[in-house]
Amino acid sequence: VYKRQTSGSSSSFASGHFIPRMLAQDFSTYFPLQRATRDIVNIQQNKPDQRIVPLATAMIASYNAALSAGHGAEPKSAMLKPYEAALNIQYKSTKRNSP
């Protein structure tokens, strides 16, 4: 079983939750990408903190690439798929761990 690291600068709920599913190619039932995109667009448009705008812009670009490729109904971790297609690779775990 994948264990989330409890220390280090990259430790987060998102890395512990989504990365194992992405590596397992598990794009099943979770919050759909099209709804997540609307949330990020709202953050960018409201601009409560100007420091978040570059991050939100980069996220929107990644999400829009996945939406354009037809992955809107899939979970937001499907934003990985356009990168896999563009690079002609597949990110996956070499271990038989489940998320």
mmCIF file of N, CA and C in Angstrom:
data_model
loop_
_atom_site.group_PDB
_atom_site.id
_atom_site.type_symbol
_atom_site.label_atom_id
_atom_site.label_comp_id
_atom_site.label_asym_id
_atom_site.label_seq_id
_atom_site.Cartn_x
_atom_site.Cartn_y
_atom_site.Cartn_z
ATOM 1 N N VAL A 1 0.841 -1.177 0.000
ATOM 2 C CA VAL A 1 0.000 0.000 0.000
ATOM 3 C C VAL A 1 0.882 1.234 0.000
ATOM 4 N N TYR A 2 0.536 2.201 -0.831
ATOM 5 C CA TYR A 2 1.268 3.458 -0.892
ATOM 6 C C TYR A 2 1.105 4.197 0.421
ATOM 7 N N LYS A 3 2.192 4.656 0.984
ATOM 8 C CA LYS A 3 2.120 5.426 2.219
ATOM 9 C C LYS A 3 2.584 6.842 1.950
ATOM 10 N N ARG A 4 1.749 7.787 2.359
ATOM 11 C CA ARG A 4 2.087 9.192 2.200
ATOM 12 C C ARG A 4 3.212 9.527 3.161
ATOM 13 N N GLN A 5 4.185 10.270 2.673
ATOM 14 C CA GLN A 5 5.262 10.724 3.532
ATOM 15 C C GLN A 5 4.701 11.722 4.538
ATOM 16 N N THR A 6 5.153 11.643 5.761
ATOM 17 C CA THR A 6 4.638 12.548 6.780
ATOM 18 C C THR A 6 5.518 13.767 6.975
ATOM 19 N N SER A 7 6.601 13.848 6.241
ATOM 20 C CA SER A 7 7.472 15.011 6.353
ATOM 21 C C SER A 7 8.022 15.344 4.980
ATOM 22 N N GLY A 8 8.584 16.503 4.883
ATOM 23 C CA GLY A 8 9.174 16.933 3.623
ATOM 24 C C GLY A 8 8.331 18.004 2.958
ATOM 25 N N SER A 9 8.936 18.753 2.070
ATOM 26 C CA SER A 9 8.256 19.897 1.461
ATOM 27 C C SER A 9 7.179 19.497 0.465
ATOM 28 N N SER A 10 7.191 18.281 -0.037
ATOM 29 C CA SER A 10 6.175 17.884 -1.015
ATOM 30 C C SER A 10 5.008 17.125 -0.388
ATOM 31 N N SER A 11 5.018 16.962 0.917
ATOM 32 C CA SER A 11 3.957 16.232 1.595
ATOM 33 C C SER A 11 2.685 17.072 1.648
ATOM 34 N N SER A 12 1.572 16.473 1.218
ATOM 35 C CA SER A 12 0.286 17.156 1.264
ATOM 36 C C SER A 12 -0.819 16.129 1.108
ATOM 37 N N PHE A 13 -2.046 16.543 1.412
ATOM 38 C CA PHE A 13 -3.180 15.670 1.175
ATOM 39 C C PHE A 13 -3.250 15.308 -0.303
ATOM 40 N N ALA A 14 -3.080 16.306 -1.180
ATOM 41 C CA ALA A 14 -3.200 16.067 -2.619
ATOM 42 C C ALA A 14 -2.183 15.034 -3.091
ATOM 43 N N SER A 15 -0.938 15.147 -2.635
ATOM 44 C CA SER A 15 0.066 14.177 -3.087
ATOM 45 C C SER A 15 -0.227 12.788 -2.536
ATOM 46 N N GLY A 16 -0.712 12.712 -1.321
ATOM 47 C CA GLY A 16 -1.033 11.413 -0.744
ATOM 48 C C GLY A 16 -2.287 10.789 -1.318
ATOM 49 N N HIS A 17 -3.199 11.614 -1.799
ATOM 50 C CA HIS A 17 -4.470 11.128 -2.315
ATOM 51 C C HIS A 17 -4.435 10.878 -3.822
ATOM 52 N N PHE A 18 -3.940 11.834 -4.589
ATOM 53 C CA PHE A 18 -4.030 11.752 -6.043
ATOM 54 C C PHE A 18 -2.871 11.024 -6.715
ATOM 55 N N ILE A 19 -1.659 11.206 -6.237
ATOM 56 C CA ILE A 19 -0.505 10.586 -6.902
ATOM 57 C C ILE A 19 -0.625 9.068 -6.958
ATOM 58 N N PRO A 20 -0.996 8.383 -5.870
ATOM 59 C CA PRO A 20 -1.133 6.925 -5.980
ATOM 60 C C PRO A 20 -2.180 6.520 -7.024
ATOM 61 N N ARG A 21 -3.273 7.267 -7.104
ATOM 62 C CA ARG A 21 -4.321 6.952 -8.083
ATOM 63 C C ARG A 21 -3.833 7.212 -9.512
ATOM 64 N N MET A 22 -3.081 8.283 -9.685
ATOM 65 C CA MET A 22 -2.555 8.585 -11.013
ATOM 66 C C MET A 22 -1.569 7.498 -11.453
ATOM 67 N N LEU A 23 -0.697 7.072 -10.533
ATOM 68 C CA LEU A 23 0.278 6.036 -10.869
ATOM 69 C C LEU A 23 -0.375 4.683 -11.100
ATOM 70 N N ALA A 24 -1.529 4.466 -10.480
ATOM 71 C CA ALA A 24 -2.279 3.223 -10.690
ATOM 72 C C ALA A 24 -3.196 3.338 -11.910
ATOM 73 N N GLN A 25 -3.151 4.488 -12.580
ATOM 74 C CA GLN A 25 -4.032 4.759 -13.722
ATOM 75 C C GLN A 25 -5.494 4.597 -13.318
ATOM 76 N N ASP A 26 -5.804 4.993 -12.072
ATOM 77 C CA ASP A 26 -7.158 4.909 -11.536
ATOM 78 C C ASP A 26 -7.844 6.260 -11.732
ATOM 79 N N PHE A 27 -8.569 6.407 -12.821
ATOM 80 C CA PHE A 27 -9.280 7.637 -13.136
ATOM 81 C C PHE A 27 -10.779 7.416 -12.976
ATOM 82 N N SER A 28 -11.137 6.749 -11.883
ATOM 83 C CA SER A 28 -12.543 6.433 -11.643
ATOM 84 C C SER A 28 -13.205 7.554 -10.848
ATOM 85 N N THR A 29 -14.155 7.229 -10.071
ATOM 86 C CA THR A 29 -15.054 8.200 -9.455
ATOM 87 C C THR A 29 -14.399 9.120 -8.438
ATOM 88 N N TYR A 30 -14.266 10.352 -8.807
ATOM 89 C CA TYR A 30 -13.836 11.427 -7.915
ATOM 90 C C TYR A 30 -14.360 12.727 -8.495
ATOM 91 N N PHE A 31 -14.093 13.808 -7.853
ATOM 92 C CA PHE A 31 -14.577 15.116 -8.283
ATOM 93 C C PHE A 31 -14.199 15.374 -9.739
ATOM 94 N N PRO A 32 -15.188 15.612 -10.617
ATOM 95 C CA PRO A 32 -14.900 15.736 -12.048
ATOM 96 C C PRO A 32 -14.055 16.965 -12.403
ATOM 97 N N LEU A 33 -13.209 16.784 -13.360
ATOM 98 C CA LEU A 33 -12.303 17.826 -13.827
ATOM 99 C C LEU A 33 -13.047 19.086 -14.245
ATOM 100 N N GLN A 34 -14.182 18.950 -14.932
ATOM 101 C CA GLN A 34 -14.897 20.139 -15.404
ATOM 102 C C GLN A 34 -15.379 20.994 -14.232
ATOM 103 N N ARG A 35 -15.770 20.376 -13.123
ATOM 104 C CA ARG A 35 -16.189 21.145 -11.945
ATOM 105 C C ARG A 35 -14.988 21.747 -11.228
ATOM 106 N N ALA A 36 -13.893 21.028 -11.170
ATOM 107 C CA ALA A 36 -12.679 21.548 -10.538
ATOM 108 C C ALA A 36 -12.164 22.758 -11.309
ATOM 109 N N THR A 37 -12.287 22.716 -12.637
ATOM 110 C CA THR A 37 -11.828 23.831 -13.460
ATOM 111 C C THR A 37 -12.614 25.093 -13.114
ATOM 112 N N ARG A 38 -13.914 24.972 -12.950
ATOM 113 C CA ARG A 38 -14.729 26.150 -12.593
ATOM 114 C C ARG A 38 -14.266 26.746 -11.263
ATOM 115 N N ASP A 39 -13.918 25.902 -10.313
ATOM 116 C CA ASP A 39 -13.449 26.402 -9.015
ATOM 117 C C ASP A 39 -12.163 27.204 -9.168
ATOM 118 N N ILE A 40 -11.231 26.701 -9.949
ATOM 119 C CA ILE A 40 -9.957 27.391 -10.147
ATOM 120 C C ILE A 40 -10.165 28.703 -10.898
ATOM 121 N N VAL A 41 -11.037 28.703 -11.900
ATOM 122 C CA VAL A 41 -11.335 29.932 -12.644
ATOM 123 C C VAL A 41 -11.924 30.978 -11.695
ATOM 124 N N ASN A 42 -12.807 30.561 -10.798
ATOM 125 C CA ASN A 42 -13.380 31.494 -9.819
ATOM 126 C C ASN A 42 -12.307 32.096 -8.927
ATOM 127 N N ILE A 43 -11.366 31.284 -8.498
ATOM 128 C CA ILE A 43 -10.263 31.793 -7.672
ATOM 129 C C ILE A 43 -9.470 32.829 -8.453
ATOM 130 N N GLN A 44 -9.149 32.511 -9.697
ATOM 131 C CA GLN A 44 -8.360 33.432 -10.514
ATOM 132 C C GLN A 44 -9.110 34.747 -10.737
ATOM 133 N N GLN A 45 -10.392 34.674 -11.023
ATOM 134 C CA GLN A 45 -11.175 35.867 -11.316
ATOM 135 C C GLN A 45 -11.376 36.742 -10.080
ATOM 136 N N ASN A 46 -11.515 36.144 -8.917
ATOM 137 C CA ASN A 46 -11.730 36.921 -7.698
ATOM 138 C C ASN A 46 -10.448 37.523 -7.143
ATOM 139 N N LYS A 47 -9.322 36.935 -7.467
ATOM 140 C CA LYS A 47 -7.995 37.438 -7.096
ATOM 141 C C LYS A 47 -7.892 37.938 -5.650
ATOM 142 N N PRO A 48 -8.235 37.105 -4.682
ATOM 143 C CA PRO A 48 -8.126 37.571 -3.296
ATOM 144 C C PRO A 48 -6.672 37.844 -2.899
ATOM 145 N N ASP A 49 -5.768 37.193 -3.577
ATOM 146 C CA ASP A 49 -4.343 37.343 -3.289
ATOM 147 C C ASP A 49 -3.613 37.249 -4.618
ATOM 148 N N GLN A 50 -2.987 38.315 -5.036
ATOM 149 C CA GLN A 50 -2.322 38.361 -6.343
ATOM 150 C C GLN A 50 -1.247 37.290 -6.498
ATOM 151 N N ARG A 51 -0.719 36.783 -5.397
ATOM 152 C CA ARG A 51 0.331 35.759 -5.491
ATOM 153 C C ARG A 51 -0.208 34.449 -6.042
ATOM 154 N N ILE A 52 -1.516 34.216 -5.958
ATOM 155 C CA ILE A 52 -2.106 32.957 -6.422
ATOM 156 C C ILE A 52 -2.369 32.969 -7.928
ATOM 157 N N VAL A 53 -2.413 34.120 -8.555
ATOM 158 C CA VAL A 53 -2.798 34.232 -9.966
ATOM 159 C C VAL A 53 -1.892 33.404 -10.887
ATOM 160 N N PRO A 54 -0.568 33.463 -10.779
ATOM 161 C CA PRO A 54 0.254 32.621 -11.678
ATOM 162 C C PRO A 54 -0.004 31.125 -11.505
ATOM 163 N N LEU A 55 -0.191 30.682 -10.283
ATOM 164 C CA LEU A 55 -0.474 29.267 -10.033
ATOM 165 C C LEU A 55 -1.831 28.888 -10.618
ATOM 166 N N ALA A 56 -2.830 29.731 -10.385
ATOM 167 C CA ALA A 56 -4.164 29.453 -10.922
ATOM 168 C C ALA A 56 -4.133 29.432 -12.447
ATOM 169 N N THR A 57 -3.390 30.329 -13.055
ATOM 170 C CA THR A 57 -3.281 30.370 -14.519
ATOM 171 C C THR A 57 -2.652 29.090 -15.058
ATOM 172 N N ALA A 58 -1.605 28.604 -14.406
ATOM 173 C CA ALA A 58 -0.962 27.353 -14.828
ATOM 174 C C ALA A 58 -1.910 26.169 -14.650
ATOM 175 N N MET A 59 -2.651 26.154 -13.549
ATOM 176 C CA MET A 59 -3.603 25.069 -13.314
ATOM 177 C C MET A 59 -4.704 25.079 -14.369
ATOM 178 N N ILE A 60 -5.219 26.255 -14.677
ATOM 179 C CA ILE A 60 -6.282 26.365 -15.678
ATOM 180 C C ILE A 60 -5.793 25.864 -17.026
ATOM 181 N N ALA A 61 -4.550 26.185 -17.397
ATOM 182 C CA ALA A 61 -4.001 25.713 -18.674
ATOM 183 C C ALA A 61 -3.953 24.181 -18.698
ATOM 184 N N SER A 62 -3.526 23.568 -17.599
ATOM 185 C CA SER A 62 -3.472 22.107 -17.534
ATOM 186 C C SER A 62 -4.870 21.501 -17.584
ATOM 187 N N TYR A 63 -5.778 22.074 -16.832
ATOM 188 C CA TYR A 63 -7.153 21.572 -16.816
ATOM 189 C C TYR A 63 -7.797 21.734 -18.189
ATOM 190 N N ASN A 64 -7.584 22.898 -18.823
ATOM 191 C CA ASN A 64 -8.182 23.125 -20.147
ATOM 192 C C ASN A 64 -7.647 22.151 -21.189
ATOM 193 N N ALA A 65 -6.374 21.788 -21.091
ATOM 194 C CA ALA A 65 -5.816 20.800 -22.017
ATOM 195 C C ALA A 65 -6.542 19.462 -21.853
ATOM 196 N N ALA A 66 -6.801 19.081 -20.611
ATOM 197 C CA ALA A 66 -7.511 17.824 -20.353
ATOM 198 C C ALA A 66 -8.972 17.922 -20.796
ATOM 199 N N LEU A 67 -9.609 19.071 -20.575
ATOM 200 C CA LEU A 67 -10.988 19.257 -21.036
ATOM 201 C C LEU A 67 -11.070 19.159 -22.553
ATOM 202 N N SER A 68 -10.137 19.808 -23.244
ATOM 203 C CA SER A 68 -10.109 19.779 -24.707
ATOM 204 C C SER A 68 -9.903 18.374 -25.248
ATOM 205 N N ALA A 69 -9.214 17.547 -24.477
ATOM 206 C CA ALA A 69 -8.970 16.157 -24.886
ATOM 207 C C ALA A 69 -10.137 15.239 -24.522
ATOM 208 N N GLY A 70 -11.205 15.815 -23.934
ATOM 209 C CA GLY A 70 -12.394 15.026 -23.641
ATOM 210 C C GLY A 70 -12.427 14.351 -22.284
ATOM 211 N N HIS A 71 -11.642 14.845 -21.325
ATOM 212 C CA HIS A 71 -11.564 14.201 -20.016
ATOM 213 C C HIS A 71 -12.357 14.932 -18.933
ATOM 214 N N GLY A 72 -13.289 15.798 -19.315
ATOM 215 C CA GLY A 72 -14.021 16.618 -18.357
ATOM 216 C C GLY A 72 -14.833 15.863 -17.332
ATOM 217 N N ALA A 73 -15.371 14.718 -17.684
ATOM 218 C CA ALA A 73 -16.193 13.941 -16.750
ATOM 219 C C ALA A 73 -15.344 13.064 -15.832
ATOM 220 N N GLU A 74 -14.054 12.961 -16.128
ATOM 221 C CA GLU A 74 -13.152 12.155 -15.305
ATOM 222 C C GLU A 74 -12.672 12.978 -14.113
ATOM 223 N N PRO A 75 -12.058 12.333 -13.126
ATOM 224 C CA PRO A 75 -11.574 13.085 -11.973
ATOM 225 C C PRO A 75 -10.450 14.029 -12.370
ATOM 226 N N LYS A 76 -10.201 15.019 -11.523
ATOM 227 C CA LYS A 76 -9.206 16.023 -11.892
ATOM 228 C C LYS A 76 -7.804 15.450 -12.056
ATOM 229 N N SER A 77 -7.543 14.269 -11.543
ATOM 230 C CA SER A 77 -6.241 13.644 -11.771
ATOM 231 C C SER A 77 -6.043 13.267 -13.245
ATOM 232 N N ALA A 78 -7.119 13.287 -14.027
ATOM 233 C CA ALA A 78 -7.005 13.007 -15.463
ATOM 234 C C ALA A 78 -6.278 14.118 -16.205
ATOM 235 N N MET A 79 -5.956 15.217 -15.503
ATOM 236 C CA MET A 79 -5.170 16.265 -16.144
ATOM 237 C C MET A 79 -3.787 15.744 -16.542
ATOM 238 N N LEU A 80 -3.418 14.579 -16.032
ATOM 239 C CA LEU A 80 -2.171 13.917 -16.404
ATOM 240 C C LEU A 80 -2.207 13.397 -17.841
ATOM 241 N N LYS A 81 -3.371 13.020 -18.325
ATOM 242 C CA LYS A 81 -3.500 12.343 -19.621
ATOM 243 C C LYS A 81 -2.993 13.142 -20.820
ATOM 244 N N PRO A 82 -3.257 14.438 -20.943
ATOM 245 C CA PRO A 82 -2.701 15.171 -22.101
ATOM 246 C C PRO A 82 -1.173 15.199 -22.104
ATOM 247 N N TYR A 83 -0.573 15.240 -20.915
ATOM 248 C CA TYR A 83 0.886 15.207 -20.842
ATOM 249 C C TYR A 83 1.414 13.853 -21.290
ATOM 250 N N GLU A 84 0.726 12.788 -20.878
ATOM 251 C CA GLU A 84 1.123 11.452 -21.325
ATOM 252 C C GLU A 84 1.031 11.357 -22.846
ATOM 253 N N ALA A 85 -0.050 11.876 -23.416
ATOM 254 C CA ALA A 85 -0.236 11.814 -24.867
ATOM 255 C C ALA A 85 0.816 12.652 -25.594
ATOM 256 N N ALA A 86 1.085 13.845 -25.097
ATOM 257 C CA ALA A 86 2.054 14.734 -25.745
ATOM 258 C C ALA A 86 3.469 14.158 -25.692
ATOM 259 N N LEU A 87 3.801 13.496 -24.601
ATOM 260 C CA LEU A 87 5.146 12.942 -24.420
ATOM 261 C C LEU A 87 5.264 11.489 -24.866
ATOM 262 N N ASN A 88 4.120 10.893 -25.239
ATOM 263 C CA ASN A 88 4.070 9.500 -25.665
ATOM 264 C C ASN A 88 4.651 8.567 -24.602
ATOM 265 N N ILE A 89 4.224 8.805 -23.367
ATOM 266 C CA ILE A 89 4.642 7.973 -22.239
ATOM 267 C C ILE A 89 3.421 7.719 -21.360
ATOM 268 N N GLN A 90 3.562 6.804 -20.437
ATOM 269 C CA GLN A 90 2.507 6.571 -19.464
ATOM 270 C C GLN A 90 3.138 6.517 -18.087
ATOM 271 N N TYR A 91 2.654 7.400 -17.222
ATOM 272 C CA TYR A 91 3.112 7.385 -15.847
ATOM 273 C C TYR A 91 2.356 6.298 -15.116
ATOM 274 N N LYS A 92 3.087 5.379 -14.531
ATOM 275 C CA LYS A 92 2.433 4.350 -13.741
ATOM 276 C C LYS A 92 3.442 3.731 -12.794
ATOM 277 N N SER A 93 2.915 3.178 -11.755
ATOM 278 C CA SER A 93 3.758 2.538 -10.761
ATOM 279 C C SER A 93 4.237 1.201 -11.290
ATOM 280 N N THR A 94 5.435 0.837 -10.932
ATOM 281 C CA THR A 94 5.946 -0.473 -11.289
ATOM 282 C C THR A 94 5.598 -1.493 -10.211
ATOM 283 N N LYS A 95 5.041 -0.990 -9.091
ATOM 284 C CA LYS A 95 4.612 -1.874 -8.005
ATOM 285 C C LYS A 95 3.143 -2.190 -8.183
ATOM 286 N N ARG A 96 2.672 -3.230 -7.581
ATOM 287 C CA ARG A 96 1.267 -3.620 -7.645
ATOM 288 C C ARG A 96 0.521 -3.105 -6.422
ATOM 289 N N ASN A 97 0.684 -1.806 -6.149
ATOM 290 C CA ASN A 97 0.023 -1.200 -4.989
ATOM 291 C C ASN A 97 -1.326 -0.635 -5.423
ATOM 292 N N SER A 98 -2.265 -0.671 -4.536
ATOM 293 C CA SER A 98 -3.552 -0.052 -4.819
ATOM 294 C C SER A 98 -3.623 1.271 -4.083
ATOM 295 N N PRO A 99 -4.400 2.243 -4.626
ATOM 296 C CA PRO A 99 -4.494 3.557 -3.974
ATOM 297 C C PRO A 99 -5.186 3.477 -2.633
#
